[in-house]
Coordinates of C-alpha atoms in Angstrom, one line a residue:
M1 CA -23.6 -2.6 5.4
D2 CA -21.2 -4.0 7.0
D3 CA -20.9 -7.8 8.4
P4 CA -23.2 -7.2 11.1
V5 CA -21.4 -10.1 13.2
R6 CA -17.6 -8.2 12.8
P7 CA -17.4 -4.9 15.2
S8 CA -15.9 -2.2 13.2
V9 CA -12.5 -1.2 13.3
D10 CA -13.0 1.7 15.5
E11 CA -14.3 -1.2 18.1
R12 CA -12.1 -3.5 17.6
L13 CA -8.9 -1.5 18.4
R14 CA -11.2 0.1 21.5
R15 CA -10.9 -3.5 22.9
A16 CA -7.6 -3.8 22.2
G17 CA -6.6 -0.5 24.5
L18 CA -5.2 1.1 20.9
P19 CA -5.7 4.5 19.8
G20 CA -8.8 5.4 17.8
L21 CA -8.1 6.4 13.5
P22 CA -6.3 9.2 13.0
R23 CA -8.2 9.5 9.6
S24 CA -11.2 6.9 7.9
A25 CA -9.0 5.2 5.5
W26 CA -6.2 2.7 6.5
L27 CA -4.9 -0.3 5.4
E28 CA -6.1 -3.3 7.8
I29 CA -3.1 -6.2 7.6
D30 CA -3.6 -9.9 7.9
Q31 CA -0.7 -11.4 10.0
D32 CA -2.5 -15.0 9.7
A33 CA -2.1 -14.6 5.6
L34 CA 1.4 -13.6 6.0
T35 CA 2.1 -16.4 8.6
D36 CA 0.3 -18.8 6.1
N37 CA 2.5 -17.4 3.0
L38 CA 5.5 -17.9 4.7
R39 CA 4.5 -21.9 5.5
A40 CA 3.1 -22.3 1.8
V41 CA 6.8 -21.2 1.0
R42 CA 8.0 -24.1 3.5
G43 CA 5.9 -26.6 2.3
L44 CA 6.9 -26.0 -1.1
V45 CA 11.1 -26.2 -1.0
G46 CA 11.1 -28.7 2.2
P47 CA 12.8 -28.0 5.4
D48 CA 16.4 -28.1 4.4
V49 CA 16.1 -25.1 2.1
E50 CA 17.0 -21.8 4.1
V51 CA 14.1 -19.1 3.5
S52 CA 15.3 -15.6 3.4
A53 CA 11.9 -13.4 3.9
V54 CA 12.2 -10.4 1.7
V55 CA 11.2 -7.0 4.0
K56 CA 12.5 -4.1 1.9
A57 CA 10.7 -1.6 1.0
D58 CA 8.6 -1.3 4.4
G59 CA 7.9 -5.2 3.7
Y60 CA 6.1 -4.3 0.2
G61 CA 4.0 -1.6 1.6
H62 CA 2.6 -3.9 4.6
G63 CA 5.3 -2.5 7.5
L64 CA 8.6 -3.1 7.6
E65 CA 8.9 -4.5 11.6
V66 CA 5.9 -6.1 11.7
A67 CA 6.1 -8.2 8.6
A68 CA 9.7 -9.5 9.9
R69 CA 8.8 -10.4 13.1
T70 CA 5.4 -11.9 11.6
F71 CA 8.1 -14.2 9.2
A72 CA 10.8 -14.8 11.6
A73 CA 8.1 -16.0 14.1
A74 CA 6.9 -18.5 11.2
G75 CA 10.3 -19.8 10.2
A76 CA 12.0 -17.6 8.2
T77 CA 15.4 -18.1 8.1
R78 CA 16.8 -14.7 7.9
L79 CA 15.2 -11.2 6.2
C80 CA 16.5 -9.6 3.3
V81 CA 16.2 -5.7 3.3
A82 CA 17.4 -3.6 0.4
T83 CA 19.2 -0.8 2.4
L84 CA 21.6 -0.3 5.9
D85 CA 18.7 1.6 7.1
E86 CA 16.1 -0.8 6.6
A87 CA 18.4 -3.1 8.6
L88 CA 19.3 -0.8 11.6
A89 CA 14.9 0.2 11.8
L90 CA 14.6 -3.7 12.3
R91 CA 17.4 -3.6 14.6
R92 CA 15.9 -0.8 17.0
A93 CA 12.6 -2.0 16.6
G94 CA 14.3 -5.1 18.9
V95 CA 14.2 -8.2 15.3
R96 CA 17.4 -10.2 16.1
A97 CA 17.0 -12.5 13.0
P98 CA 20.0 -13.0 10.7
V99 CA 19.3 -10.1 8.3
L100 CA 21.0 -9.9 4.5
I101 CA 21.0 -6.4 2.7
L102 CA 20.9 -6.7 -0.7
F103 CA 22.5 -3.4 -2.5
A104 CA 26.5 -2.6 -1.4
I105 CA 26.3 -0.4 1.8
P106 CA 29.0 2.9 2.1
A107 CA 32.3 1.6 3.0
A108 CA 32.3 4.0 5.8
E109 CA 29.7 2.0 7.8
V110 CA 30.7 -1.5 7.2
R111 CA 32.3 -1.6 11.2
M112 CA 28.6 -0.4 12.2
A113 CA 27.0 -2.9 10.2
V114 CA 29.4 -6.3 11.4
A115 CA 28.7 -5.1 14.7
E116 CA 24.9 -5.4 14.1
G117 CA 25.4 -8.9 12.5
F118 CA 24.2 -7.5 8.7
E119 CA 25.0 -10.2 6.5
L120 CA 26.7 -8.1 3.3
V121 CA 26.9 -8.0 -0.8
A122 CA 29.7 -7.6 -2.7
A123 CA 28.2 -6.5 -5.7
D124 CA 30.7 -5.2 -7.9
P125 CA 34.2 -5.6 -7.3
H126 CA 34.9 -1.6 -6.7
S127 CA 32.3 -1.7 -3.7
A128 CA 33.8 -5.1 -2.7
L129 CA 37.5 -4.1 -2.4
G130 CA 36.7 -0.5 -0.9
I131 CA 34.2 -3.0 1.9
L132 CA 37.2 -5.2 2.3
A133 CA 40.0 -1.9 2.7
A134 CA 37.4 -0.2 5.3
W135 CA 37.5 -3.9 7.7
R136 CA 41.1 -4.3 7.4
R137 CA 41.0 -0.8 8.7
A138 CA 38.8 -1.5 11.8
P139 CA 40.5 -2.3 15.2
E140 CA 38.2 -5.9 15.3
A141 CA 38.9 -7.4 12.4
A142 CA 41.7 -9.3 14.3
S143 CA 39.3 -10.3 16.7
A144 CA 36.1 -11.0 14.9
G145 CA 35.5 -14.5 14.4
S146 CA 32.6 -15.9 13.3
R147 CA 30.9 -11.9 13.9
G148 CA 33.0 -11.0 11.3
L149 CA 32.6 -9.5 7.8
A150 CA 30.1 -12.1 5.7
L151 CA 29.6 -11.6 2.2
H152 CA 27.8 -12.9 0.0
L153 CA 29.1 -12.0 -3.4
E154 CA 26.5 -11.3 -6.4
V155 CA 27.7 -13.0 -9.4
E156 CA 26.2 -11.1 -12.5
T157 CA 24.3 -13.4 -14.7
G158 CA 21.9 -11.5 -17.1
L159 CA 20.0 -9.2 -16.0
T160 CA 22.6 -6.8 -16.2
R161 CA 21.7 -4.8 -12.6
A162 CA 24.7 -5.5 -10.4
G163 CA 27.1 -8.5 -10.1
I164 CA 30.4 -9.8 -10.9
I165 CA 31.6 -10.8 -13.9
L166 CA 32.1 -15.1 -14.2
E167 CA 35.8 -14.3 -14.8
G168 CA 36.4 -11.9 -11.7
V169 CA 34.5 -14.1 -9.2
A170 CA 37.9 -16.1 -8.1
D171 CA 39.7 -12.7 -7.6
V172 CA 37.1 -10.9 -5.5
A173 CA 36.2 -14.0 -3.1
G174 CA 40.5 -14.4 -2.8
A175 CA 40.2 -11.0 -1.7
I176 CA 37.4 -12.0 0.8
S177 CA 39.2 -15.0 1.9
D178 CA 42.6 -13.0 2.9
T179 CA 40.9 -10.5 4.7
L180 CA 41.2 -11.5 8.5
G181 CA 38.3 -11.6 10.1
A182 CA 36.1 -11.9 6.6
R183 CA 34.2 -14.8 4.8
L184 CA 32.6 -15.6 2.1
A185 CA 28.9 -16.4 3.1
G186 CA 27.1 -17.7 -0.4
I187 CA 27.1 -16.7 -3.7
W188 CA 24.0 -15.3 -5.5
S189 CA 22.4 -13.8 -8.7
H190 CA 18.5 -12.8 -9.8
L191 CA 16.2 -14.0 -12.3
A192 CA 15.8 -11.4 -15.3
S193 CA 12.5 -13.4 -16.4
A194 CA 11.5 -16.3 -13.8
E195 CA 8.7 -17.3 -16.4
R196 CA 11.4 -18.2 -19.3
P197 CA 12.9 -21.0 -18.6
D198 CA 15.4 -20.3 -21.2
T199 CA 17.2 -17.2 -19.8
S200 CA 16.6 -18.6 -16.4
A201 CA 18.3 -22.0 -17.0
E202 CA 21.3 -20.1 -18.9
Q203 CA 21.5 -17.6 -15.2
E204 CA 21.4 -20.4 -13.5
R205 CA 24.7 -21.9 -15.5
V206 CA 26.2 -19.1 -15.3
L207 CA 25.5 -18.9 -11.3
L208 CA 27.0 -23.1 -11.3
A209 CA 29.9 -21.8 -13.3
A210 CA 31.0 -19.2 -10.7
A211 CA 30.5 -21.3 -8.0
E212 CA 32.6 -24.4 -9.6
A213 CA 35.3 -22.0 -10.2
L214 CA 35.5 -20.7 -6.5
R215 CA 36.0 -24.7 -5.6
A216 CA 38.6 -25.1 -8.1
A217 CA 39.9 -21.8 -6.6
G218 CA 39.8 -23.6 -3.0
I219 CA 37.2 -21.4 -1.6
P220 CA 33.8 -23.5 -1.9
P221 CA 30.8 -21.0 -1.8
P222 CA 29.1 -22.1 2.0
S223 CA 25.4 -21.0 -0.3
V224 CA 24.4 -20.6 -3.8
H225 CA 21.0 -18.8 -3.8
L226 CA 19.0 -17.6 -7.0
A227 CA 15.2 -18.3 -6.3
A228 CA 12.8 -15.4 -5.5
S229 CA 9.3 -15.5 -5.7
G230 CA 8.7 -16.5 -10.1
G231 CA 12.1 -18.7 -10.0
L232 CA 9.7 -20.8 -7.1
F233 CA 6.6 -20.8 -8.1
A234 CA 7.3 -21.1 -12.6
G235 CA 9.5 -23.9 -11.5
T236 CA 12.5 -22.7 -13.4
S237 CA 15.2 -22.1 -10.7
P238 CA 15.9 -25.4 -8.3
H239 CA 15.8 -23.9 -4.9
H240 CA 19.9 -24.6 -4.1
G241 CA 20.4 -24.1 0.0
M242 CA 18.5 -21.1 -0.3
V243 CA 15.5 -19.0 -1.3
R244 CA 14.4 -15.7 -1.0
P245 CA 10.8 -15.0 -1.5
G246 CA 9.2 -11.6 -1.6
L247 CA 5.8 -10.8 -3.4
C248 CA 4.8 -14.7 -2.6
L249 CA 4.6 -13.9 0.9
Y250 CA 2.5 -11.1 0.7
G251 CA -0.2 -12.9 -1.2
E252 CA 0.6 -11.7 -5.0
L253 CA 2.2 -13.4 -7.8
A254 CA 3.5 -11.8 -11.0
D255 CA 0.0 -11.7 -13.3
E256 CA 2.4 -13.4 -16.2
L257 CA 3.6 -16.0 -14.5
P258 CA 3.0 -19.6 -15.5
I259 CA 2.7 -22.0 -12.0
S260 CA 4.5 -25.3 -12.4
A261 CA 2.7 -28.4 -11.8
A262 CA 5.1 -28.8 -7.9
A263 CA 4.1 -25.4 -6.9
R264 CA 0.1 -25.2 -7.6
G265 CA -0.5 -26.6 -4.4
A266 CA 1.6 -23.7 -2.7
A267 CA 0.0 -21.2 -4.9
S268 CA -3.5 -21.6 -4.5
A269 CA -2.6 -21.5 -0.9
L270 CA -1.4 -18.0 -0.7
R271 CA -3.5 -15.2 0.4
P272 CA -3.1 -11.6 -0.2
A273 CA -2.5 -10.0 3.4
M274 CA -3.6 -6.0 2.3
T275 CA -6.8 -4.3 2.5
L276 CA -7.2 -0.7 1.9
K277 CA -10.4 0.2 3.4
A278 CA -12.4 3.8 3.9
R279 CA -15.7 5.4 5.1
A280 CA -16.8 7.9 2.9
L281 CA -17.0 11.5 4.1
R282 CA -20.1 12.1 3.1
I283 CA -22.6 11.1 0.9
L284 CA -24.5 13.8 -1.6
E285 CA -28.0 13.5 -3.7
V286 CA -27.0 15.6 -7.0
P287 CA -29.2 16.3 -9.6
T288 CA -28.7 15.1 -13.4
G289 CA -26.0 17.3 -15.1
T290 CA -24.2 18.0 -11.2
A291 CA -19.9 18.1 -12.0
V292 CA -17.6 16.2 -9.8
G293 CA -14.1 16.9 -9.6
Y294 CA -11.5 18.8 -11.1
G295 CA -12.2 20.0 -15.0
G296 CA -15.7 19.0 -14.0
R297 CA -14.8 16.1 -16.7
W298 CA -17.8 13.9 -15.3
R299 CA -21.3 14.7 -15.0
A300 CA -24.3 13.0 -13.9
E301 CA -26.5 11.3 -16.5
R302 CA -29.6 11.1 -13.8
P303 CA -29.9 11.7 -9.9
S304 CA -27.0 10.2 -8.2
R305 CA -26.0 9.6 -4.7
I306 CA -22.0 10.9 -4.4
A307 CA -19.5 9.6 -2.0
T308 CA -16.5 11.1 -1.2
L309 CA -13.5 8.8 0.3
P310 CA -10.6 10.4 2.0
V311 CA -8.1 8.4 -0.3
G312 CA -6.6 10.0 -3.3
Y313 CA -3.2 10.1 -5.3
G314 CA -1.3 11.3 -1.6
D315 CA -2.1 7.6 -0.5
G316 CA -0.8 5.6 -3.3
W317 CA -4.1 5.4 -5.1
I318 CA -3.0 7.3 -8.1
R319 CA -4.9 8.9 -11.3
G320 CA -3.2 6.7 -13.4
Y321 CA -6.1 3.9 -12.5
Q322 CA -8.9 5.9 -13.8
P323 CA -10.7 5.9 -16.0
G324 CA -13.2 2.7 -15.5
A325 CA -11.5 2.2 -11.5
S326 CA -14.4 1.2 -9.4
A327 CA -14.0 0.6 -5.4
L328 CA -16.1 -1.9 -3.3
V329 CA -19.2 -1.4 -0.9
Q330 CA -21.6 -3.9 0.5
G331 CA -20.1 -6.6 -1.6
R332 CA -20.8 -4.9 -4.9
R333 CA -18.6 -2.9 -7.3
V334 CA -19.1 1.1 -7.5
P335 CA -17.7 3.2 -9.9
L336 CA -15.5 6.2 -9.7
A337 CA -17.1 9.6 -10.2
G338 CA -14.6 12.3 -11.3
T339 CA -10.9 12.8 -11.2
I340 CA -9.1 11.3 -8.0
A341 CA -7.3 14.1 -5.7
M342 CA -4.2 14.4 -3.8
D343 CA -6.9 13.4 -0.7
A344 CA -10.0 12.3 -1.6
L345 CA -11.7 10.3 -4.7
A346 CA -15.6 10.3 -5.6
V347 CA -17.9 7.2 -5.8
D348 CA -20.9 7.0 -7.7
V349 CA -23.3 4.6 -5.2
T350 CA -26.4 5.7 -6.2
D351 CA -27.0 1.8 -7.5
V352 CA -26.4 0.3 -4.1
P353 CA -29.3 1.5 -1.9
G354 CA -28.6 2.5 1.8
V355 CA -25.1 2.8 1.7
G356 CA -24.0 5.6 4.7
L357 CA -21.7 7.2 6.1
E358 CA -21.0 4.1 8.6
D359 CA -20.6 1.5 6.0
E360 CA -16.4 0.5 5.1
F361 CA -15.6 0.9 1.3
V362 CA -12.6 -1.3 -0.4
L363 CA -10.0 0.0 -3.0
L364 CA -7.7 -2.2 -2.5
G365 CA -8.7 -6.5 -1.4
S366 CA -11.9 -8.4 -1.2
Q367 CA -15.4 -7.4 0.7
G368 CA -18.0 -10.7 0.5
E369 CA -17.5 -12.3 -3.2
A370 CA -16.6 -9.1 -4.6
C371 CA -12.7 -8.4 -5.3
L372 CA -10.2 -5.2 -6.3
S373 CA -6.9 -6.8 -6.9
A374 CA -3.2 -5.4 -6.7
R375 CA -2.8 -7.7 -10.5
E376 CA -6.4 -5.5 -11.7
L377 CA -4.8 -2.4 -10.5
A378 CA -1.4 -3.1 -12.2
L379 CA -2.9 -3.3 -15.4
R380 CA -5.0 -0.4 -15.1
R381 CA -1.9 1.6 -15.3
D382 CA 0.5 -0.7 -17.0
T383 CA 2.3 -1.9 -13.8
I384 CA 3.2 -5.2 -12.0
A385 CA 1.3 -5.4 -8.6
W386 CA 5.0 -4.7 -6.7
E387 CA 4.1 -0.9 -7.5
V388 CA 1.1 -1.4 -6.2
L389 CA 1.9 -2.8 -2.8
V390 CA 4.8 -0.8 -1.7
G391 CA 3.0 2.4 -3.7
M392 CA 0.4 2.4 -0.3
A393 CA 1.9 5.6 1.4
H394 CA 3.0 6.1 4.5
R395 CA 0.2 8.1 5.9
L396 CA -1.9 5.4 5.5
P397 CA -2.6 3.9 9.3
R398 CA -2.0 0.3 9.4
V399 CA -4.1 -1.8 11.3
Y400 CA -2.8 -5.4 12.2
H401 CA -5.0 -8.2 12.8
S402 CA -4.9 -12.3 13.6
G403 CA -8.3 -13.3 13.0
R404 CA -10.6 -10.7 14.3
E405 CA -8.2 -9.7 17.1
V406 CA -6.0 -6.2 16.4
T407 CA -3.3 -6.7 17.3
G408 CA -1.3 -3.2 16.5
I409 CA -1.3 0.1 14.6
R410 CA 1.0 2.5 12.5
T411 CA 0.3 5.8 12.0
S412 CA 2.1 8.6 9.9
V413 CA 3.7 9.8 13.0
G414 CA 5.9 5.8 13.3
E415 CA 3.8 4.1 16.3
V416 CA 3.8 0.4 16.3
L417 CA 1.5 -0.4 18.8
V418 CA 1.3 -4.6 18.9
K419 CA 0.4 -6.8 21.4
A420 CA 3.6 -8.8 23.5
D421 CA 3.4 -12.7 22.6
P422 CA 5.9 -14.9 21.4
Q423 CA 5.3 -14.1 17.6
V424 CA 5.3 -10.4 17.6
R425 CA 7.1 -8.7 20.3
A426 CA 6.3 -4.5 21.2
A427 CA 8.1 -1.6 19.8
R428 CA 8.0 1.6 20.5
R429 CA 5.9 3.7 23.2
P430 CA 3.8 6.2 21.4
E431 CA 4.4 10.0 22.3
R432 CA 1.8 11.6 20.3
D433 CA -0.7 13.0 23.2
G434 CA -4.1 10.7 23.2
F435 CA -2.2 7.9 22.1
R436 CA -1.4 5.4 24.8
S437 CA -0.3 1.9 25.4
R438 CA -0.4 -0.5 28.2
R439 CA 2.3 -1.2 30.5
E440 CA 4.0 -4.9 29.5
D441 CA 2.6 -5.9 32.8
D442 CA -0.9 -4.6 32.2
E443 CA -2.5 -7.7 30.1
G444 CA 0.4 -8.6 28.4
W445 CA 0.9 -5.7 26.5
A446 CA 4.3 -3.8 25.9
E447 CA 4.7 -0.2 26.5

């Protein structure tokens, strides 16, 4: 059985005045963990370094809007996304923090991006000049002032993905400087192998050479940033004036990353914020020899109890995790039985007496002393923790909580219902029949 002191997720949602779950599989997102992880990074870099929290890819699967609000409330200087529509989603949700879009946007959208206050990236000469040309045609360029086009110039330092080569940075920065209403906001790059001091040092050398070239040209960059989670915790990249933590804010680090002595305290403070839970649809007693799942590849070697969970590869719990994958129930591991399907999988609960339909199973996260980490799942399919987290499907409901209090829910139809307090502001009124919210003047809930 689950912790008898902690109410079920259904009861916690009911107490919060929120709708019930549309299915018996869901993600729980711990906002306290998100907050504490941001503060651990802040403690590592000190008060004078800007912390730009990366919330791209739906906040690494945790939920773009809630992750953004939580990090902003915890002290993030700005938010980083990958695409224009991610940035717009934040504005539509009422998030007013500064936003940096890390990849180039279409030139046709520059006016709108500037109007929203987004900071953009000059990732290569062609796109940079296209963005500048589009801005020059904008009527507001002449009177934009400090609210004009802010560009972070990306330098090619060795990742060989995007960026302007060292010999070309002064020309692009000069074009920015010569454009009315445009300004150079910073220069940056991204480490290719944060765990390797030699290659990281070479990338930093190139970035600093670019900064020096700009100073020599009379265009000193206001900001230089290189370190993300890997560089921060491996100590392979100085903080400079700004860092861009991503994975670590969600409580994970790369498996192969060596932690520097200076970062060990912060690393030990990180807590995973995501847990994937499910309740069984049925528990069936089967005789020896019974085949389970597509293809009948698994057969019971003894009289067994088989629990069907409503989670499958359509939810991001993919077939690559088998064979040998497991789930947690009552704080114990139980093995998968049969093939993972799109919407369901089966587990053998024979060795855990008393498992019932009310029990919560965990397929990612901790239960009691047992843990199924994103790293473990990543190693099962020769991938990385990033992919495990962002692979959690949008159709999985997200239940947000702070301590024992549920703060919101997001379902596959897109609602975000959160308590209107100073840290987390409410977003949209739910439109689906049966989903309701309280008005802002009714116990602090927003419509």
